[in-house]
Amino acid sequence: MKIAVISYSFTGNNDRLAASVAQDLSATHIKITPRKPMTMGNIILDMIFSRTPKVEPDPDSLQQYDLILFFAPVWMGHIASPLRAYWNYLKSTPQAYGFFSISGGADNGNPKLLAELLKRTGAEPSIMLDQHIKGFLPQNSKTTRNDTSAYKISETEARYLSSIAIKEINKLIHTDKQ
Ligand SMILES: Cc1cc2nc3c(=O)[nH]c(=O)nc-3n(C[C@H](O)[C@H](O)[C@H](O)COP(=O)(O)O)c2cc1C
């Protein structure tokens, strides 16, 4: 099975997790780069007005893969906007895909992610995992969005989260083979 790991990251966490998963799966890792650099202002406008930023590489390059695993942060309850060009592509050219995120998790999780994927791609993901930074912070005080947004996961944390993701991916791959 030919697998692509595709990631977008604003502060490094999702790229780090994606790199670890790609290494474990011996999969190609492609990083998405917006043509205009993302800023906090752009992020907020993209989320409010549902904008789709132009990105590299072009999603056409996905055709050669059997399974595409996307990694990106959650912003204001939505999947990061640089993935939208890829969701549009999947809507017109359906392919098996999964979605993974390391998000903050400070706001009671992100309950709308599955509905967003379904709406944007027209199909449910074969696998979805939203892992939270909140779990790495001390549990004795109220964790705020500022605490989680500032947090950069370590290599050890990335490997730990990656091992959880790999278990789920292996279940999917082995179920598909039966
Ligand atoms: C503008 C902004 C909005 C965010 N909104 C959410 C949110 O709604 N839910 C959440 O769990 N985390 C939220 N976060 C936290 C990020 O998802 C988290 O810091 C993530 O690990 C960043 O990933 P990255 O390093 O790959 O960019 C937000 C971060 C930013 C910068």
Short mmCIF file of N, CA and C and ligand atoms in Angstrom, two decimals:
data_model
loop_
_atom_site.label_atom_id
_atom_site.label_comp_id
_atom_site.label_asym_id
_atom_site.label_seq_id
_atom_site.Cartn_x
_atom_site.Cartn_y
_atom_site.Cartn_z
N MET A 1 0.85 -1.20 0.00
CA MET A 1 0.00 0.00 0.00
C MET A 1 0.88 1.25 0.00
N LYS A 2 0.61 2.14 -0.95
CA LYS A 2 1.43 3.37 -1.03
C LYS A 2 0.77 4.48 -0.19
N ILE A 3 1.48 4.91 0.85
CA ILE A 3 0.89 5.88 1.79
C ILE A 3 1.65 7.21 1.71
N ALA A 4 0.90 8.31 1.70
CA ALA A 4 1.52 9.63 1.80
C ALA A 4 1.13 10.26 3.14
N VAL A 5 2.10 10.88 3.79
CA VAL A 5 1.84 11.66 5.01
C VAL A 5 1.98 13.12 4.60
N ILE A 6 0.91 13.87 4.81
CA ILE A 6 0.92 15.27 4.36
C ILE A 6 0.64 16.15 5.57
N SER A 7 1.51 17.13 5.82
CA SER A 7 1.29 17.94 7.02
C SER A 7 1.37 19.42 6.75
N TYR A 8 0.60 20.14 7.56
CA TYR A 8 0.78 21.59 7.66
C TYR A 8 0.94 21.90 9.15
N SER A 9 1.82 22.85 9.45
CA SER A 9 2.07 23.20 10.84
C SER A 9 2.39 24.68 10.93
N PHE A 10 1.80 25.37 11.89
CA PHE A 10 2.11 26.80 12.09
C PHE A 10 3.26 26.94 13.09
N THR A 11 3.25 26.14 14.15
CA THR A 11 4.30 26.27 15.17
C THR A 11 5.15 25.00 15.33
N GLY A 12 4.99 24.05 14.42
CA GLY A 12 5.93 22.92 14.38
C GLY A 12 5.39 21.59 14.90
N ASN A 13 4.35 21.60 15.73
CA ASN A 13 3.93 20.35 16.38
C ASN A 13 3.45 19.29 15.39
N ASN A 14 2.57 19.69 14.47
CA ASN A 14 2.00 18.68 13.56
C ASN A 14 3.02 18.17 12.54
N ASP A 15 3.94 19.04 12.14
CA ASP A 15 5.02 18.57 11.25
C ASP A 15 5.88 17.54 11.99
N ARG A 16 6.11 17.80 13.27
CA ARG A 16 6.96 16.90 14.05
C ARG A 16 6.30 15.52 14.20
N LEU A 17 5.01 15.53 14.53
CA LEU A 17 4.29 14.26 14.65
C LEU A 17 4.25 13.54 13.30
N ALA A 18 3.96 14.31 12.24
CA ALA A 18 3.87 13.72 10.89
C ALA A 18 5.20 13.09 10.50
N ALA A 19 6.30 13.76 10.81
CA ALA A 19 7.62 13.23 10.46
C ALA A 19 7.86 11.91 11.17
N SER A 20 7.44 11.83 12.42
CA SER A 20 7.64 10.61 13.19
C SER A 20 6.80 9.46 12.62
N VAL A 21 5.54 9.76 12.29
CA VAL A 21 4.65 8.73 11.72
C VAL A 21 5.18 8.28 10.35
N ALA A 22 5.60 9.25 9.54
CA ALA A 22 6.11 8.91 8.19
C ALA A 22 7.33 8.00 8.30
N GLN A 23 8.17 8.31 9.27
CA GLN A 23 9.38 7.49 9.45
C GLN A 23 8.99 6.05 9.83
N ASP A 24 8.05 5.93 10.77
CA ASP A 24 7.63 4.59 11.21
C ASP A 24 6.96 3.79 10.09
N LEU A 25 6.26 4.49 9.19
CA LEU A 25 5.54 3.79 8.11
C LEU A 25 6.39 3.67 6.83
N SER A 26 7.57 4.26 6.86
CA SER A 26 8.40 4.40 5.65
C SER A 26 7.58 5.03 4.52
N ALA A 27 6.80 6.04 4.88
CA ALA A 27 5.94 6.73 3.90
C ALA A 27 6.59 8.05 3.47
N THR A 28 6.17 8.52 2.30
CA THR A 28 6.64 9.83 1.83
C THR A 28 6.01 10.91 2.72
N HIS A 29 6.80 11.88 3.17
CA HIS A 29 6.26 13.00 3.96
C HIS A 29 6.32 14.28 3.13
N ILE A 30 5.13 14.85 2.90
CA ILE A 30 5.04 16.08 2.11
C ILE A 30 4.54 17.19 3.04
N LYS A 31 5.26 18.32 3.07
CA LYS A 31 4.81 19.44 3.91
C LYS A 31 4.09 20.47 3.03
N ILE A 32 2.94 20.91 3.50
CA ILE A 32 2.17 21.92 2.77
C ILE A 32 2.71 23.31 3.13
N THR A 33 2.94 24.12 2.10
CA THR A 33 3.40 25.49 2.34
C THR A 33 2.43 26.47 1.70
N PRO A 34 1.82 27.37 2.48
CA PRO A 34 0.98 28.39 1.87
C PRO A 34 1.83 29.33 1.01
N ARG A 35 1.26 29.76 -0.14
CA ARG A 35 2.05 30.65 -1.03
C ARG A 35 2.34 31.97 -0.33
N LYS A 36 1.34 32.47 0.46
CA LYS A 36 1.59 33.66 1.28
C LYS A 36 1.80 33.17 2.70
N PRO A 37 2.86 33.60 3.39
CA PRO A 37 3.09 33.10 4.75
C PRO A 37 1.89 33.36 5.66
N MET A 38 1.55 32.38 6.49
CA MET A 38 0.42 32.56 7.41
C MET A 38 0.82 33.51 8.54
N THR A 39 -0.13 34.34 8.94
CA THR A 39 0.05 35.21 10.10
C THR A 39 -1.17 34.99 10.99
N MET A 40 -1.12 35.48 12.20
CA MET A 40 -2.27 35.34 13.10
C MET A 40 -3.50 36.02 12.48
N GLY A 41 -3.26 37.16 11.79
CA GLY A 41 -4.36 37.88 11.14
C GLY A 41 -5.01 37.05 10.05
N ASN A 42 -4.17 36.42 9.21
CA ASN A 42 -4.70 35.56 8.13
C ASN A 42 -5.47 34.38 8.69
N ILE A 43 -4.95 33.81 9.77
CA ILE A 43 -5.62 32.65 10.36
C ILE A 43 -7.04 33.04 10.77
N ILE A 44 -7.15 34.15 11.46
CA ILE A 44 -8.47 34.57 11.97
C ILE A 44 -9.42 34.87 10.80
N LEU A 45 -8.90 35.57 9.77
CA LEU A 45 -9.76 35.88 8.60
C LEU A 45 -10.17 34.61 7.85
N ASP A 46 -9.24 33.67 7.70
CA ASP A 46 -9.56 32.40 7.02
C ASP A 46 -10.67 31.67 7.77
N MET A 47 -10.59 31.70 9.10
CA MET A 47 -11.58 30.97 9.90
C MET A 47 -12.94 31.67 9.84
N ILE A 48 -12.94 32.98 9.93
CA ILE A 48 -14.22 33.70 9.94
C ILE A 48 -14.90 33.63 8.57
N PHE A 49 -14.11 33.84 7.51
CA PHE A 49 -14.71 33.93 6.16
C PHE A 49 -14.56 32.64 5.35
N SER A 50 -14.12 31.56 6.01
CA SER A 50 -13.97 30.26 5.35
C SER A 50 -13.13 30.36 4.06
N ARG A 51 -12.02 31.11 4.14
CA ARG A 51 -11.17 31.29 2.94
C ARG A 51 -10.28 30.07 2.72
N THR A 52 -9.88 29.86 1.47
CA THR A 52 -8.99 28.75 1.12
C THR A 52 -7.68 29.32 0.59
N PRO A 53 -6.62 29.31 1.40
CA PRO A 53 -5.37 29.87 0.89
C PRO A 53 -4.74 29.00 -0.20
N LYS A 54 -4.01 29.63 -1.11
CA LYS A 54 -3.29 28.87 -2.15
C LYS A 54 -2.06 28.23 -1.51
N VAL A 55 -1.82 26.96 -1.88
CA VAL A 55 -0.72 26.23 -1.23
C VAL A 55 0.12 25.45 -2.23
N GLU A 56 1.31 25.09 -1.80
CA GLU A 56 2.20 24.18 -2.53
C GLU A 56 2.39 22.94 -1.66
N PRO A 57 2.58 21.74 -2.20
CA PRO A 57 2.46 21.42 -3.62
C PRO A 57 1.00 21.29 -4.03
N ASP A 58 0.80 21.24 -5.33
CA ASP A 58 -0.54 21.11 -5.87
C ASP A 58 -1.14 19.76 -5.47
N PRO A 59 -2.40 19.73 -5.02
CA PRO A 59 -3.01 18.46 -4.59
C PRO A 59 -3.05 17.37 -5.66
N ASP A 60 -2.88 17.70 -6.94
CA ASP A 60 -2.88 16.68 -8.00
C ASP A 60 -1.87 15.56 -7.74
N SER A 61 -0.83 15.90 -6.97
CA SER A 61 0.23 14.91 -6.72
C SER A 61 -0.27 13.74 -5.86
N LEU A 62 -1.51 13.82 -5.35
CA LEU A 62 -2.04 12.76 -4.47
C LEU A 62 -2.46 11.50 -5.21
N GLN A 63 -2.69 11.64 -6.51
CA GLN A 63 -3.29 10.54 -7.29
C GLN A 63 -2.58 9.20 -7.15
N GLN A 64 -1.27 9.25 -6.98
CA GLN A 64 -0.48 8.01 -6.98
C GLN A 64 -0.58 7.21 -5.68
N TYR A 65 -1.27 7.75 -4.64
CA TYR A 65 -1.27 7.07 -3.34
C TYR A 65 -2.57 6.29 -3.07
N ASP A 66 -2.45 5.20 -2.27
CA ASP A 66 -3.63 4.41 -1.90
C ASP A 66 -4.29 4.98 -0.65
N LEU A 67 -3.50 5.62 0.21
CA LEU A 67 -4.01 6.18 1.46
C LEU A 67 -3.24 7.46 1.76
N ILE A 68 -3.98 8.51 2.11
CA ILE A 68 -3.33 9.79 2.40
C ILE A 68 -3.64 10.17 3.84
N LEU A 69 -2.60 10.40 4.63
CA LEU A 69 -2.78 10.74 6.04
C LEU A 69 -2.41 12.20 6.24
N PHE A 70 -3.39 13.01 6.63
CA PHE A 70 -3.17 14.45 6.80
C PHE A 70 -2.93 14.77 8.28
N PHE A 71 -2.05 15.74 8.52
CA PHE A 71 -1.76 16.21 9.88
C PHE A 71 -1.81 17.73 9.86
N ALA A 72 -2.58 18.31 10.79
CA ALA A 72 -2.67 19.77 10.84
C ALA A 72 -3.27 20.21 12.17
N PRO A 73 -3.02 21.46 12.57
CA PRO A 73 -3.61 21.95 13.82
C PRO A 73 -5.09 22.30 13.67
N VAL A 74 -5.73 22.48 14.81
CA VAL A 74 -7.11 22.98 14.85
C VAL A 74 -7.03 24.44 15.27
N TRP A 75 -7.76 25.27 14.53
CA TRP A 75 -7.83 26.70 14.85
C TRP A 75 -9.29 27.08 15.03
N MET A 76 -9.59 27.65 16.17
CA MET A 76 -10.96 28.14 16.45
C MET A 76 -12.00 27.06 16.14
N GLY A 77 -11.68 25.83 16.50
CA GLY A 77 -12.62 24.72 16.32
C GLY A 77 -12.64 24.12 14.93
N HIS A 78 -11.85 24.70 14.00
CA HIS A 78 -11.83 24.21 12.61
C HIS A 78 -10.44 23.66 12.25
N ILE A 79 -10.42 22.81 11.23
CA ILE A 79 -9.13 22.31 10.72
C ILE A 79 -8.42 23.47 10.02
N ALA A 80 -7.09 23.55 10.20
CA ALA A 80 -6.31 24.67 9.65
C ALA A 80 -6.59 24.86 8.15
N SER A 81 -6.73 26.12 7.77
CA SER A 81 -7.15 26.46 6.40
C SER A 81 -6.21 25.98 5.29
N PRO A 82 -4.88 25.85 5.50
CA PRO A 82 -4.03 25.39 4.39
C PRO A 82 -4.37 23.99 3.87
N LEU A 83 -5.19 23.23 4.60
CA LEU A 83 -5.60 21.91 4.07
C LEU A 83 -6.81 22.00 3.14
N ARG A 84 -7.43 23.16 3.06
CA ARG A 84 -8.71 23.22 2.33
C ARG A 84 -8.58 22.91 0.84
N ALA A 85 -7.46 23.33 0.23
CA ALA A 85 -7.28 23.02 -1.20
C ALA A 85 -7.27 21.51 -1.39
N TYR A 86 -6.71 20.80 -0.40
CA TYR A 86 -6.67 19.32 -0.47
C TYR A 86 -8.05 18.72 -0.25
N TRP A 87 -8.85 19.31 0.64
CA TRP A 87 -10.23 18.81 0.85
C TRP A 87 -11.03 19.00 -0.44
N ASN A 88 -10.85 20.13 -1.10
CA ASN A 88 -11.57 20.38 -2.36
C ASN A 88 -11.19 19.33 -3.40
N TYR A 89 -9.90 19.02 -3.44
CA TYR A 89 -9.42 18.01 -4.39
C TYR A 89 -10.07 16.66 -4.11
N LEU A 90 -10.12 16.28 -2.81
CA LEU A 90 -10.71 14.98 -2.45
C LEU A 90 -12.20 14.93 -2.79
N LYS A 91 -12.85 16.08 -2.71
CA LYS A 91 -14.29 16.10 -3.03
C LYS A 91 -14.50 15.75 -4.50
N SER A 92 -13.61 16.25 -5.37
CA SER A 92 -13.79 15.98 -6.79
C SER A 92 -13.12 14.65 -7.21
N THR A 93 -12.14 14.20 -6.42
CA THR A 93 -11.42 12.96 -6.75
C THR A 93 -11.33 12.12 -5.48
N PRO A 94 -12.41 11.40 -5.12
CA PRO A 94 -12.41 10.70 -3.83
C PRO A 94 -11.27 9.68 -3.69
N GLN A 95 -10.65 9.70 -2.53
CA GLN A 95 -9.55 8.78 -2.22
C GLN A 95 -9.59 8.48 -0.72
N ALA A 96 -9.09 7.32 -0.31
CA ALA A 96 -9.07 6.99 1.13
C ALA A 96 -8.13 7.96 1.85
N TYR A 97 -8.61 8.51 2.96
CA TYR A 97 -7.77 9.47 3.69
C TYR A 97 -8.01 9.36 5.19
N GLY A 98 -7.04 9.89 5.93
CA GLY A 98 -7.18 9.97 7.38
C GLY A 98 -6.80 11.37 7.83
N PHE A 99 -7.29 11.76 9.02
CA PHE A 99 -6.92 13.07 9.55
C PHE A 99 -6.42 12.93 10.98
N PHE A 100 -5.27 13.55 11.25
CA PHE A 100 -4.65 13.53 12.58
C PHE A 100 -4.32 14.95 12.98
N SER A 101 -4.43 15.22 14.27
CA SER A 101 -4.05 16.55 14.74
C SER A 101 -3.47 16.47 16.14
N ILE A 102 -2.48 17.31 16.40
CA ILE A 102 -2.16 17.66 17.79
C ILE A 102 -2.74 19.05 17.93
N SER A 103 -3.79 19.13 18.72
CA SER A 103 -4.38 20.45 18.97
C SER A 103 -4.22 20.75 20.46
N GLY A 104 -4.69 21.94 20.84
CA GLY A 104 -4.53 22.34 22.24
C GLY A 104 -5.40 21.51 23.18
N GLY A 105 -6.69 21.44 22.83
CA GLY A 105 -7.63 20.67 23.64
C GLY A 105 -8.13 21.41 24.87
N ALA A 106 -7.80 22.72 24.94
CA ALA A 106 -8.19 23.47 26.14
C ALA A 106 -9.68 23.79 26.19
N ASP A 107 -10.33 23.75 25.04
CA ASP A 107 -11.75 24.15 24.99
C ASP A 107 -12.67 22.94 24.84
N ASN A 108 -12.48 21.99 25.75
CA ASN A 108 -13.32 20.78 25.73
C ASN A 108 -13.26 20.01 24.42
N GLY A 109 -12.08 19.89 23.86
CA GLY A 109 -11.93 19.13 22.63
C GLY A 109 -12.47 19.91 21.45
N ASN A 110 -12.56 19.25 20.33
CA ASN A 110 -12.99 19.94 19.09
C ASN A 110 -14.07 19.09 18.45
N PRO A 111 -15.31 19.21 18.94
CA PRO A 111 -16.36 18.25 18.56
C PRO A 111 -16.81 18.33 17.10
N LYS A 112 -16.41 19.39 16.35
CA LYS A 112 -16.98 19.54 15.00
C LYS A 112 -16.06 19.06 13.88
N LEU A 113 -14.94 18.43 14.23
CA LEU A 113 -13.96 18.09 13.19
C LEU A 113 -14.50 17.08 12.17
N LEU A 114 -15.17 16.05 12.66
CA LEU A 114 -15.67 15.02 11.75
C LEU A 114 -16.70 15.61 10.78
N ALA A 115 -17.60 16.44 11.31
CA ALA A 115 -18.62 17.06 10.46
C ALA A 115 -17.95 17.96 9.42
N GLU A 116 -16.88 18.64 9.81
CA GLU A 116 -16.18 19.52 8.85
C GLU A 116 -15.55 18.69 7.73
N LEU A 117 -14.91 17.58 8.10
CA LEU A 117 -14.29 16.72 7.07
C LEU A 117 -15.33 16.19 6.10
N LEU A 118 -16.45 15.76 6.67
CA LEU A 118 -17.52 15.19 5.84
C LEU A 118 -18.04 16.25 4.87
N LYS A 119 -18.24 17.45 5.40
CA LYS A 119 -18.78 18.53 4.57
C LYS A 119 -17.77 18.92 3.46
N ARG A 120 -16.51 19.03 3.83
CA ARG A 120 -15.53 19.55 2.86
C ARG A 120 -15.07 18.51 1.84
N THR A 121 -14.99 17.22 2.26
CA THR A 121 -14.49 16.21 1.32
C THR A 121 -15.62 15.37 0.72
N GLY A 122 -16.79 15.38 1.37
CA GLY A 122 -17.90 14.56 0.89
C GLY A 122 -17.81 13.13 1.39
N ALA A 123 -16.79 12.79 2.18
CA ALA A 123 -16.65 11.40 2.67
C ALA A 123 -16.01 11.40 4.05
N GLU A 124 -16.42 10.44 4.87
CA GLU A 124 -15.80 10.33 6.20
C GLU A 124 -14.36 9.85 6.06
N PRO A 125 -13.49 10.28 6.98
CA PRO A 125 -12.12 9.75 6.93
C PRO A 125 -12.11 8.28 7.34
N SER A 126 -11.16 7.51 6.82
CA SER A 126 -11.02 6.11 7.24
C SER A 126 -10.52 6.06 8.68
N ILE A 127 -9.87 7.14 9.10
CA ILE A 127 -9.29 7.19 10.45
C ILE A 127 -9.17 8.66 10.86
N MET A 128 -9.45 8.92 12.13
CA MET A 128 -9.31 10.31 12.62
C MET A 128 -8.83 10.28 14.06
N LEU A 129 -7.87 11.12 14.39
CA LEU A 129 -7.34 11.15 15.75
C LEU A 129 -6.96 12.58 16.10
N ASP A 130 -7.63 13.14 17.11
CA ASP A 130 -7.31 14.50 17.59
C ASP A 130 -6.66 14.34 18.96
N GLN A 131 -5.33 14.50 18.99
CA GLN A 131 -4.60 14.34 20.24
C GLN A 131 -4.35 15.72 20.85
N HIS A 132 -4.33 15.78 22.19
CA HIS A 132 -4.34 17.09 22.86
C HIS A 132 -3.09 17.39 23.67
N ILE A 133 -2.59 18.60 23.50
CA ILE A 133 -1.46 19.10 24.28
C ILE A 133 -1.81 19.17 25.77
N LYS A 134 -3.08 19.45 26.04
CA LYS A 134 -3.56 19.58 27.41
C LYS A 134 -3.05 18.44 28.30
N GLY A 135 -2.97 17.24 27.72
CA GLY A 135 -2.53 16.06 28.47
C GLY A 135 -1.08 16.13 28.94
N PHE A 136 -0.28 17.02 28.32
CA PHE A 136 1.13 17.13 28.71
C PHE A 136 1.35 18.21 29.77
N LEU A 137 0.30 18.96 30.08
CA LEU A 137 0.45 20.08 31.03
C LEU A 137 -0.02 19.64 32.41
N PRO A 138 0.46 20.30 33.47
CA PRO A 138 0.01 19.93 34.82
C PRO A 138 -1.51 20.01 34.91
N GLN A 139 -2.11 19.02 35.54
CA GLN A 139 -3.58 18.93 35.58
C GLN A 139 -4.18 19.64 36.79
N ASN A 140 -3.31 20.30 37.60
CA ASN A 140 -3.82 20.85 38.85
C ASN A 140 -4.41 22.25 38.73
N SER A 141 -4.29 22.88 37.56
CA SER A 141 -4.90 24.20 37.40
C SER A 141 -5.67 24.22 36.08
N LYS A 142 -6.48 25.25 35.88
CA LYS A 142 -7.27 25.30 34.64
C LYS A 142 -6.34 25.64 33.47
N THR A 143 -6.31 24.78 32.49
CA THR A 143 -5.45 25.01 31.32
C THR A 143 -6.16 25.97 30.38
N THR A 144 -5.45 27.01 29.96
CA THR A 144 -6.08 27.99 29.06
C THR A 144 -5.58 27.76 27.64
N ARG A 145 -6.26 28.39 26.68
CA ARG A 145 -5.88 28.29 25.27
C ARG A 145 -4.47 28.86 25.07
N ASN A 146 -4.11 29.89 25.86
CA ASN A 146 -2.76 30.46 25.74
C ASN A 146 -1.69 29.46 26.13
N ASP A 147 -1.97 28.66 27.19
CA ASP A 147 -0.99 27.65 27.63
C ASP A 147 -0.76 26.64 26.51
N THR A 148 -1.85 26.15 25.93
CA THR A 148 -1.70 25.07 24.94
C THR A 148 -1.13 25.60 23.63
N SER A 149 -1.50 26.82 23.23
CA SER A 149 -1.02 27.34 21.94
C SER A 149 0.48 27.61 21.97
N ALA A 150 1.02 27.87 23.16
CA ALA A 150 2.46 28.18 23.26
C ALA A 150 3.31 26.92 23.35
N TYR A 151 2.67 25.78 23.52
CA TYR A 151 3.41 24.55 23.83
C TYR A 151 3.98 23.89 22.59
N LYS A 152 5.27 23.59 22.64
CA LYS A 152 5.93 22.86 21.53
C LYS A 152 6.24 21.45 22.03
N ILE A 153 5.74 20.46 21.34
CA ILE A 153 5.99 19.09 21.81
C ILE A 153 7.46 18.70 21.60
N SER A 154 7.97 17.90 22.53
CA SER A 154 9.36 17.44 22.44
C SER A 154 9.42 16.24 21.50
N GLU A 155 10.62 15.85 21.16
CA GLU A 155 10.82 14.66 20.32
C GLU A 155 10.23 13.43 21.01
N THR A 156 10.42 13.35 22.33
CA THR A 156 9.89 12.19 23.08
C THR A 156 8.37 12.18 23.02
N GLU A 157 7.75 13.36 23.20
CA GLU A 157 6.29 13.44 23.14
C GLU A 157 5.79 13.09 21.73
N ALA A 158 6.53 13.56 20.72
CA ALA A 158 6.13 13.25 19.34
C ALA A 158 6.17 11.74 19.10
N ARG A 159 7.18 11.09 19.64
CA ARG A 159 7.30 9.64 19.45
C ARG A 159 6.17 8.90 20.18
N TYR A 160 5.82 9.43 21.37
CA TYR A 160 4.72 8.81 22.13
C TYR A 160 3.40 8.94 21.36
N LEU A 161 3.11 10.16 20.89
CA LEU A 161 1.85 10.38 20.13
C LEU A 161 1.87 9.58 18.83
N SER A 162 3.05 9.51 18.24
CA SER A 162 3.19 8.77 16.99
C SER A 162 2.90 7.28 17.21
N SER A 163 3.33 6.74 18.35
CA SER A 163 3.10 5.30 18.59
C SER A 163 1.60 5.03 18.71
N ILE A 164 0.85 5.97 19.29
CA ILE A 164 -0.61 5.80 19.39
C ILE A 164 -1.22 5.86 17.98
N ALA A 165 -0.77 6.83 17.19
CA ALA A 165 -1.30 6.96 15.82
C ALA A 165 -0.98 5.72 14.99
N ILE A 166 0.24 5.22 15.13
CA ILE A 166 0.66 4.06 14.33
C ILE A 166 -0.20 2.83 14.65
N LYS A 167 -0.54 2.67 15.94
CA LYS A 167 -1.39 1.52 16.31
C LYS A 167 -2.72 1.59 15.55
N GLU A 168 -3.30 2.79 15.51
CA GLU A 168 -4.59 2.96 14.83
C GLU A 168 -4.43 2.76 13.32
N ILE A 169 -3.35 3.27 12.75
CA ILE A 169 -3.13 3.14 11.31
C ILE A 169 -2.94 1.65 10.95
N ASN A 170 -2.18 0.94 11.77
CA ASN A 170 -1.96 -0.49 11.50
C ASN A 170 -3.27 -1.27 11.54
N LYS A 171 -4.15 -0.91 12.50
CA LYS A 171 -5.47 -1.57 12.56
C LYS A 171 -6.19 -1.37 11.24
N LEU A 172 -6.16 -0.15 10.74
CA LEU A 172 -6.86 0.18 9.49
C LEU A 172 -6.26 -0.60 8.31
N ILE A 173 -4.94 -0.58 8.22
CA ILE A 173 -4.28 -1.23 7.09
C ILE A 173 -4.57 -2.73 7.11
N HIS A 174 -4.53 -3.34 8.30
CA HIS A 174 -4.73 -4.79 8.37
C HIS A 174 -6.19 -5.17 8.17
N THR A 175 -7.12 -4.31 8.59
CA THR A 175 -8.54 -4.58 8.33
C THR A 175 -8.79 -4.54 6.83
N ASP A 176 -8.20 -3.55 6.15
CA ASP A 176 -8.40 -3.40 4.70
C ASP A 176 -7.90 -4.60 3.92
N LYS A 177 -6.85 -5.25 4.45
CA LYS A 177 -6.25 -6.38 3.72
C LYS A 177 -7.11 -7.63 3.80
N GLN A 178 -8.02 -7.72 4.86
CA GLN A 178 -8.79 -8.97 5.05
C GLN A 178 -9.92 -9.11 4.05
C1 LIG B 1 -5.27 31.04 16.32
C2 LIG B 1 -5.27 29.71 17.03
C3 LIG B 1 -6.47 29.10 17.36
C4 LIG B 1 -6.48 27.85 18.02
N1 LIG B 1 -7.67 27.26 18.28
C5 LIG B 1 -7.70 26.02 18.84
C6 LIG B 1 -8.94 25.33 19.03
O1 LIG B 1 -10.02 25.79 18.68
N2 LIG B 1 -8.90 24.10 19.60
C7 LIG B 1 -7.72 23.52 19.99
O2 LIG B 1 -7.77 22.40 20.52
N3 LIG B 1 -6.52 24.15 19.82
C8 LIG B 1 -6.48 25.37 19.25
N4 LIG B 1 -5.28 26.00 19.03
C9 LIG B 1 -4.04 25.34 19.47
C10 LIG B 1 -3.32 24.60 18.32
O3 LIG B 1 -4.17 23.66 17.68
C11 LIG B 1 -2.11 23.86 18.91
O4 LIG B 1 -1.22 24.80 19.47
C12 LIG B 1 -1.38 23.01 17.88
O5 LIG B 1 -0.54 22.08 18.51
C13 LIG B 1 -0.54 23.83 16.93
O6 LIG B 1 -0.05 22.98 15.95
P1 LIG B 1 1.17 23.37 15.02
O7 LIG B 1 2.38 23.55 15.95
O8 LIG B 1 1.34 22.19 14.13
O9 LIG B 1 0.84 24.62 14.31
C14 LIG B 1 -5.24 27.24 18.38
C15 LIG B 1 -4.03 27.86 18.04
C16 LIG B 1 -4.03 29.08 17.37
C17 LIG B 1 -2.71 29.71 17.00
#
